XYZ file of C-alpha atoms in Angstrom:
293
model
C 93.351 67.499 92.062
C 92.339 71.007 95.018
C 93.984 73.874 95.114
C 97.294 74.521 96.382
C 97.752 78.460 97.392
C 101.654 79.209 97.290
C 103.647 78.822 100.346
C 107.206 79.716 99.444
C 108.100 83.447 97.840
C 111.433 83.997 95.880
C 113.185 87.280 95.752
C 115.852 88.291 93.317
C 118.106 91.100 95.123
C 120.869 90.663 94.112
C 121.377 93.676 91.871
C 124.376 95.989 92.089
C 122.089 99.000 92.379
C 123.683 101.117 90.216
C 121.125 104.121 90.057
C 122.208 104.315 93.841
C 125.833 104.708 93.494
C 127.749 106.532 96.380
C 125.728 105.694 99.192
C 125.238 101.973 97.678
C 128.393 100.834 96.688
C 128.410 99.155 101.267
C 124.234 99.678 101.828
C 122.364 97.144 99.472
C 118.943 98.606 97.569
C 117.235 96.635 99.456
C 117.512 97.804 102.483
C 117.853 100.923 101.886
C 114.893 102.799 104.452
C 111.235 103.375 103.654
C 110.515 105.894 106.137
C 111.527 103.053 109.023
C 112.453 99.818 107.373
C 113.815 98.767 104.797
C 112.487 98.148 101.343
C 113.007 94.289 101.466
C 111.113 93.915 104.912
C 107.869 95.867 102.269
C 108.047 92.553 100.486
C 108.208 90.134 102.836
C 105.487 90.924 105.187
C 103.231 91.027 101.498
C 103.914 87.820 100.468
C 103.390 86.635 104.540
C 100.035 88.589 104.614
C 99.133 86.679 101.758
C 99.838 83.184 103.324
C 103.214 82.557 102.004
C 105.716 80.745 105.263
C 109.464 80.631 103.657
C 111.322 83.725 102.096
C 114.272 83.092 99.375
C 116.746 85.367 98.841
C 118.391 84.522 95.773
C 122.201 87.138 96.167
C 124.921 88.195 95.010
C 127.720 88.901 97.708
C 127.983 91.432 100.020
C 124.261 91.388 100.983
C 125.129 90.228 104.263
C 122.658 93.089 105.968
C 119.765 91.828 103.901
C 120.511 88.187 105.974
C 121.340 89.376 109.241
C 117.927 91.969 109.456
C 115.865 88.569 109.535
C 117.772 87.623 111.985
C 117.288 87.098 115.371
C 119.560 90.468 117.330
C 119.287 88.933 121.086
C 122.645 91.904 121.896
C 119.719 94.325 120.968
C 117.128 93.190 121.696
C 118.684 93.013 125.419
C 120.066 96.612 125.351
C 116.189 97.610 124.487
C 114.751 95.878 127.164
C 116.673 96.448 129.999
C 116.317 100.886 128.503
C 112.854 100.559 129.156
C 111.679 100.176 125.113
C 110.614 96.498 125.305
C 107.859 97.707 122.698
C 110.347 98.026 120.162
C 112.178 95.480 121.663
C 109.087 92.893 121.032
C 108.942 94.663 117.693
C 111.960 93.586 116.914
C 112.128 89.888 118.082
C 108.811 89.452 115.662
C 110.874 90.260 111.961
C 112.447 86.573 112.381
C 108.952 85.024 113.228
C 107.465 86.380 110.129
C 108.326 83.506 107.678
C 111.493 80.961 107.962
C 114.103 82.415 105.715
C 116.668 80.543 102.572
C 119.465 82.277 101.144
C 120.636 80.921 97.732
C 123.854 82.688 95.245
C 123.311 84.047 92.346
C 127.416 84.326 91.510
C 126.671 86.085 88.660
C 124.383 88.923 86.727
C 122.719 86.886 84.460
C 119.412 88.652 84.650
C 116.402 88.092 86.510
C 115.326 84.369 85.030
C 118.755 83.381 86.278
C 117.667 84.858 89.832
C 115.238 83.178 89.310
C 116.926 79.802 88.753
C 118.581 80.115 90.550
C 116.201 79.142 93.519
C 115.099 76.002 92.430
C 116.051 73.514 93.945
C 113.423 75.411 96.880
C 110.157 75.707 94.280
C 110.661 72.438 91.973
C 107.832 70.549 92.702
C 105.046 73.302 93.626
C 103.633 76.765 93.048
C 106.057 79.641 93.682
C 105.289 83.698 94.199
C 108.063 86.134 92.488
C 108.755 89.666 94.272
C 110.500 92.119 92.794
C 111.239 94.615 95.894
C 111.633 97.655 93.973
C 108.318 98.159 93.698
C 106.072 98.881 96.602
C 102.668 97.610 96.178
C 99.601 99.306 98.050
C 96.672 97.345 97.557
C 94.337 95.254 99.863
C 94.215 92.606 99.165
C 98.301 92.449 98.285
C 98.368 92.177 95.219
C 100.133 88.022 95.388
C 97.065 86.854 96.948
C 94.640 88.692 94.002
C 97.064 86.982 91.608
C 95.971 83.745 93.857
C 92.955 84.119 92.987
C 93.544 84.463 89.442
C 95.339 80.679 89.652
C 92.798 79.563 91.821
C 89.980 80.180 88.942
C 92.464 79.501 85.405
C 95.146 76.848 86.331
C 98.149 78.913 85.402
C 100.379 81.112 86.269
C 99.816 84.721 86.094
C 102.139 88.175 85.860
C 100.458 91.556 87.279
C 99.803 94.417 84.639
C 100.337 97.780 85.045
C 99.008 100.028 82.169
C 101.472 102.700 81.269
C 101.825 105.468 77.998
C 102.447 103.961 74.784
C 105.934 106.238 74.355
C 107.321 104.187 78.657
C 106.728 101.054 76.317
C 110.197 100.207 76.437
C 110.728 100.230 79.926
C 108.872 97.550 80.738
C 107.978 93.026 79.544
C 104.973 94.153 77.279
C 102.045 91.614 77.670
C 99.908 90.748 73.963
C 97.266 89.685 75.373
C 93.375 88.546 74.971
C 91.729 89.739 77.824
C 89.043 87.441 79.379
C 86.813 88.923 81.784
C 87.321 92.644 82.776
C 90.914 92.833 84.292
C 91.995 89.161 83.549
C 93.656 88.213 80.278
C 95.059 85.599 78.839
C 98.849 85.652 77.464
C 99.150 85.319 73.242
C 102.594 86.329 73.682
C 105.318 88.844 75.464
C 108.164 91.600 74.238
C 110.255 92.572 76.747
C 111.405 96.603 76.285
C 109.955 96.547 72.997
C 110.155 100.061 70.706
C 106.803 102.294 71.606
C 106.724 101.372 67.390
C 106.021 97.239 67.924
C 104.613 97.320 71.555
C 101.761 94.527 71.361
C 100.082 96.467 74.185
C 100.313 99.606 76.530
C 100.145 95.957 79.700
C 103.241 95.999 81.370
C 104.714 93.245 83.627
C 105.194 94.227 87.272
C 107.259 92.998 89.884
C 104.950 90.718 90.782
C 103.920 87.379 89.701
C 103.071 83.981 90.431
C 105.019 81.165 89.123
C 104.286 77.442 87.416
C 107.165 75.535 88.873
C 107.436 73.864 85.055
C 109.126 77.727 84.473
C 112.861 76.214 85.503
C 112.166 73.937 82.871
C 112.445 76.776 79.959
C 114.776 78.574 82.188
C 117.088 76.155 81.267
C 116.067 76.343 77.818
C 116.664 79.985 76.962
C 118.830 82.155 74.897
C 120.785 85.279 76.446
C 118.298 88.404 75.117
C 117.772 91.861 76.118
C 121.295 92.857 77.545
C 123.681 89.784 77.596
C 120.863 87.905 80.530
C 118.321 85.912 80.505
C 115.335 86.723 80.644
C 112.180 85.402 82.171
C 110.218 86.866 79.610
C 111.225 84.984 77.014
C 111.448 81.735 79.759
C 107.157 82.685 80.062
C 106.758 83.158 76.420
C 108.299 79.385 75.940
C 106.010 77.967 78.670
C 103.532 79.633 76.723
C 103.759 76.619 74.590
C 103.180 73.898 76.653
C 100.223 75.536 79.415
C 99.006 78.567 79.522
C 99.347 82.235 81.873
C 96.982 85.080 82.958
C 97.839 87.995 83.211
C 95.495 90.570 86.184
C 95.560 94.395 85.873
C 96.078 94.210 89.379
C 93.818 96.871 92.261
C 96.841 99.608 94.578
C 99.793 100.912 93.833
C 103.605 101.185 93.091
C 105.908 102.941 94.679
C 109.111 103.010 92.318
C 111.785 102.878 94.456
C 114.318 101.558 91.968
C 115.162 104.631 91.203
C 115.922 107.875 92.178
C 112.981 110.642 92.193
C 110.598 106.653 92.407
C 111.876 106.582 95.922
C 111.730 110.089 96.814
C 108.048 110.192 95.772
C 107.280 107.245 97.292
C 109.216 108.443 101.515
C 106.465 111.766 99.989
C 103.512 109.429 100.026
C 104.357 106.868 103.110
C 105.051 109.819 105.385
C 102.407 111.698 104.323
C 100.133 108.623 105.337
C 101.502 107.873 108.336
C 99.709 111.060 111.362
C 102.854 111.112 113.149
C 104.979 112.867 109.957
C 102.109 114.160 107.265
C 102.575 117.535 109.209
C 105.799 117.872 109.581
C 105.502 117.169 105.355
C 103.574 119.484 104.896
C 105.221 121.984 107.214
C 107.856 121.729 105.733
C 107.017 121.872 101.727
C 104.990 125.556 103.075
C 108.112 126.637 104.964
C 110.634 126.078 102.161
C 108.469 126.580 98.460
C 107.158 129.527 100.873
C 103.543 128.158 99.700
C 100.621 127.131 101.776
C 99.067 123.107 101.076
């Protein structure tokens, strides 16, 4: 059977965003700004650039602004046109046309594995991408496209990896893996947030996956794991018993926007990359810290 590129991308967006309270009491974490667009937009852009035509949001209650963002706003578009801001109106019109957007509800906060299972009705017969919007990836080609290249060659699910410091392994899912070529691994096992002394490696799973539809069968067979949640890593570990899973030490840079310090750092990095904002950032730092950059 010839290689079929992924057409669908799943975004779990049901999280409560407690690290950013009180801001996220009323604003979904995924809608927090990174310069001129919300975090979720960066992930959608990556999925679309990687060939996805359909975006599935697995959402909780109170996330209506995500849905509204990816819909047309005729009143706003007409206002912009009427005030001579046609270019901005055209930019807004393109957002709902990026892909076909679908939504499904995760009614209880039972973990990433449960969120993925909620998307089964959309992806049950085909490989799909899974993107965690907290991770904004700066990469060319996109990280999702890099994973797809590995899947095309090795024919299996593919995880994205990043090397982390030994003391940080307790923050991530960690793989036990055998390198099959530089930067590409065949996964032998996974552990969710292990104590550093028990970690099988320092290769941490990051927020980009290409998954086989068989993941849904394995998600249904696991029990609640770490934190009382259904862990995706447990389902992938179960899947290893029946089919190969690979992992890629991706090429690119990850901006971790899921914590305050990471979000601030990401904002500064993106601002410094913007020709119109770079001088403002540097001038402000020089003035506030009384230093010369």
